[in-house]
Short mmCIF file of C-alpha atoms in Angstrom, two decimals:
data_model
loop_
_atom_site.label_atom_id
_atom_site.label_comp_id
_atom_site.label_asym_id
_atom_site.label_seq_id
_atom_site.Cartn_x
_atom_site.Cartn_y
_atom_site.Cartn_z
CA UNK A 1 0.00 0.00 0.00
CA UNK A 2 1.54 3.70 -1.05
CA UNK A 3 0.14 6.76 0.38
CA UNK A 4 0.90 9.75 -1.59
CA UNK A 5 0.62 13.41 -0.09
CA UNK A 6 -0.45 15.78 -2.42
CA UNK A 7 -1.17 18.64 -0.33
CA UNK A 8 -1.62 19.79 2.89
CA UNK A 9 -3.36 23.62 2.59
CA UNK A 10 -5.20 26.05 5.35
CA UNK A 11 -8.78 27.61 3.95
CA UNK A 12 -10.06 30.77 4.94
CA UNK A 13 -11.81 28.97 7.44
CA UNK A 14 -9.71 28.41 9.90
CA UNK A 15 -8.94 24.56 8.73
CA UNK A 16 -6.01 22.71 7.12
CA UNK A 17 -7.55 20.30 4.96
CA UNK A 18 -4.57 17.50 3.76
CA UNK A 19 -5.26 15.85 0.47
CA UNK A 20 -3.47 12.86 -1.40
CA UNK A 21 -4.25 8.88 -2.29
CA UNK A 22 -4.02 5.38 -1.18
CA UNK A 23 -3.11 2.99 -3.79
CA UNK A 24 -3.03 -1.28 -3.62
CA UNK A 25 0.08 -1.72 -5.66
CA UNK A 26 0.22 -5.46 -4.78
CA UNK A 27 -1.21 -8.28 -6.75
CA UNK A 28 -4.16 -9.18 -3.95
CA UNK A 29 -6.95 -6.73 -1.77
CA UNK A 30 -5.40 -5.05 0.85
CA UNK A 31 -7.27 -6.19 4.19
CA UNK A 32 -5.34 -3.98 6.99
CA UNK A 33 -7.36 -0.77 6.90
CA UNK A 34 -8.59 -1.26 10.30
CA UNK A 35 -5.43 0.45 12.23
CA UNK A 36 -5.76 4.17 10.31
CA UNK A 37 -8.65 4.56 12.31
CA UNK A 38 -6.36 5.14 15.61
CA UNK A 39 -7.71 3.73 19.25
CA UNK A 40 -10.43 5.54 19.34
CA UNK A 41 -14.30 4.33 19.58
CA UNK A 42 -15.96 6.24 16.68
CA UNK A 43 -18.71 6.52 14.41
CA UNK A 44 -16.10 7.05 11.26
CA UNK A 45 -16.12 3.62 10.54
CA UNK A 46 -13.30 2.19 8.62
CA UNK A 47 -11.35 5.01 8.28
CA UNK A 48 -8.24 6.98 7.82
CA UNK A 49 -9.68 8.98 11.74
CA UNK A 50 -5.92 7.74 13.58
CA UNK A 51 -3.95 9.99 11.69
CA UNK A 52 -2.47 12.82 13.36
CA UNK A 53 0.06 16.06 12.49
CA UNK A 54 2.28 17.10 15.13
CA UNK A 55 3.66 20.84 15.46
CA UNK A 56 7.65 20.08 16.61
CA UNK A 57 8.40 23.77 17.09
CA UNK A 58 5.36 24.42 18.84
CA UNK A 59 4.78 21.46 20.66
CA UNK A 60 1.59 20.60 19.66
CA UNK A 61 -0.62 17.27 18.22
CA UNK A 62 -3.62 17.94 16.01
CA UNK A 63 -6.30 15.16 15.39
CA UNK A 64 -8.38 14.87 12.93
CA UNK A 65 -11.81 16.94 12.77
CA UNK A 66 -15.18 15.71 14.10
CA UNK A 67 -19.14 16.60 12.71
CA UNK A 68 -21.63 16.87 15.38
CA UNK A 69 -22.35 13.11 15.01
CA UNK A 70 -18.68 12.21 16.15
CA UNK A 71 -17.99 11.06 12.19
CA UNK A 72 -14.50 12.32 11.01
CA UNK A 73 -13.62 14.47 8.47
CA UNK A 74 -11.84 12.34 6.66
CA UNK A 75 -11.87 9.30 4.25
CA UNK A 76 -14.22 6.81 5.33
CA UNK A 77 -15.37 3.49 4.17
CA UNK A 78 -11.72 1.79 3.51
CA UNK A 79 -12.56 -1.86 4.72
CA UNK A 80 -11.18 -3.36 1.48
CA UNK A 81 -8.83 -1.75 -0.77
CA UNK A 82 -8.31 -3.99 -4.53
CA UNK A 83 -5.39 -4.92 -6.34
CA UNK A 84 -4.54 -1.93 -8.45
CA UNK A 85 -7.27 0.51 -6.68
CA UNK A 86 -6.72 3.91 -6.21
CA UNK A 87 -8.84 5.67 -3.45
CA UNK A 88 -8.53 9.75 -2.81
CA UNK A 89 -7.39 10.23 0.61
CA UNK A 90 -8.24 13.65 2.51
CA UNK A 91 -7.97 14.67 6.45
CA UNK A 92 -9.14 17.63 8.16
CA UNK A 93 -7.83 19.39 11.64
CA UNK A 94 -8.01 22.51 13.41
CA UNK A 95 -5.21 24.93 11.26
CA UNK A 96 -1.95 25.60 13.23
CA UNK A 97 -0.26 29.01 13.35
CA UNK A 98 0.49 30.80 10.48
CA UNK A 99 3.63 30.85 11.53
CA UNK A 100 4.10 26.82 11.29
CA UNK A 101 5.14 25.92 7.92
CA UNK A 102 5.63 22.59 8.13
CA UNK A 103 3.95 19.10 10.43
CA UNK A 104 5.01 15.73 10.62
CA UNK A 105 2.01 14.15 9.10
CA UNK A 106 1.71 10.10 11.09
CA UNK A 107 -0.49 7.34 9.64
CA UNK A 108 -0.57 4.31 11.36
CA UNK A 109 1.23 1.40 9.59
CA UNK A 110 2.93 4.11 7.41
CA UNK A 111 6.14 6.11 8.22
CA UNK A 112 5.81 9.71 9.56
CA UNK A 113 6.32 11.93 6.91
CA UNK A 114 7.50 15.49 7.21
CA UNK A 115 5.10 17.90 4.86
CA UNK A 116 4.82 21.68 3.98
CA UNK A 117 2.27 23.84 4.46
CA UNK A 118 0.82 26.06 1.98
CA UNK A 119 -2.11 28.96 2.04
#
């Protein structure tokens, strides 16, 4: 399984929506979607809900945004993932400073990766 970060952008809003894709690049479904939903008991589902950016300079850990119904605001609905398939991947959390450029973006099963900030 590759995850690809495309962006990771603040809105007007006060948000900083990260966008990108999962894709199966091995020859059979891809079954192990169950840890990117984190610890948590939530109403998200099968879900990418565990992933989390974390400010270094400022010390801080951002989770993923909730609705009023608990659901994330994020990809949902990842319990099987084909040979070949290619699913759009997005996350939302509260925006940090404008003065933070970049987060260490964590998935579980996936290595932290360092990404930019833009907007």
């Amino acid at each position: 399984m590759v995850l690809t970060l495309n962006k990771a952008a603040r809105d007007a809003g006060g948000f900083l929506t990260v966008e990108g894709q999962l894709k199966n690049e091995g020859g059979a479904p891809y079954v192990n979607t169950a840890p990117w939903r984190g610890n948590e008991l939530n109403s998200s589902g099968v879900s990418v809900a565990g992933v989390t950016l974390v400010d270094k300079p400022g010390k801080k850990r951002y989770y993923v945004l909730r609705d009023t119904e608990g659901r994330c605001l994020c990809t949902t609905g990842l319990a099987i993932i084909e040979a070949g398939q290619v699913i759009p991947f997005f996350a939302q959390f509260p925006a940090p400073p404008s003065t933070t450029t970049e987060v260490d973006f964590s998935l579980p099963t996936f290595a932290t990766a360092t990404v930019k900030i833009s907007g």
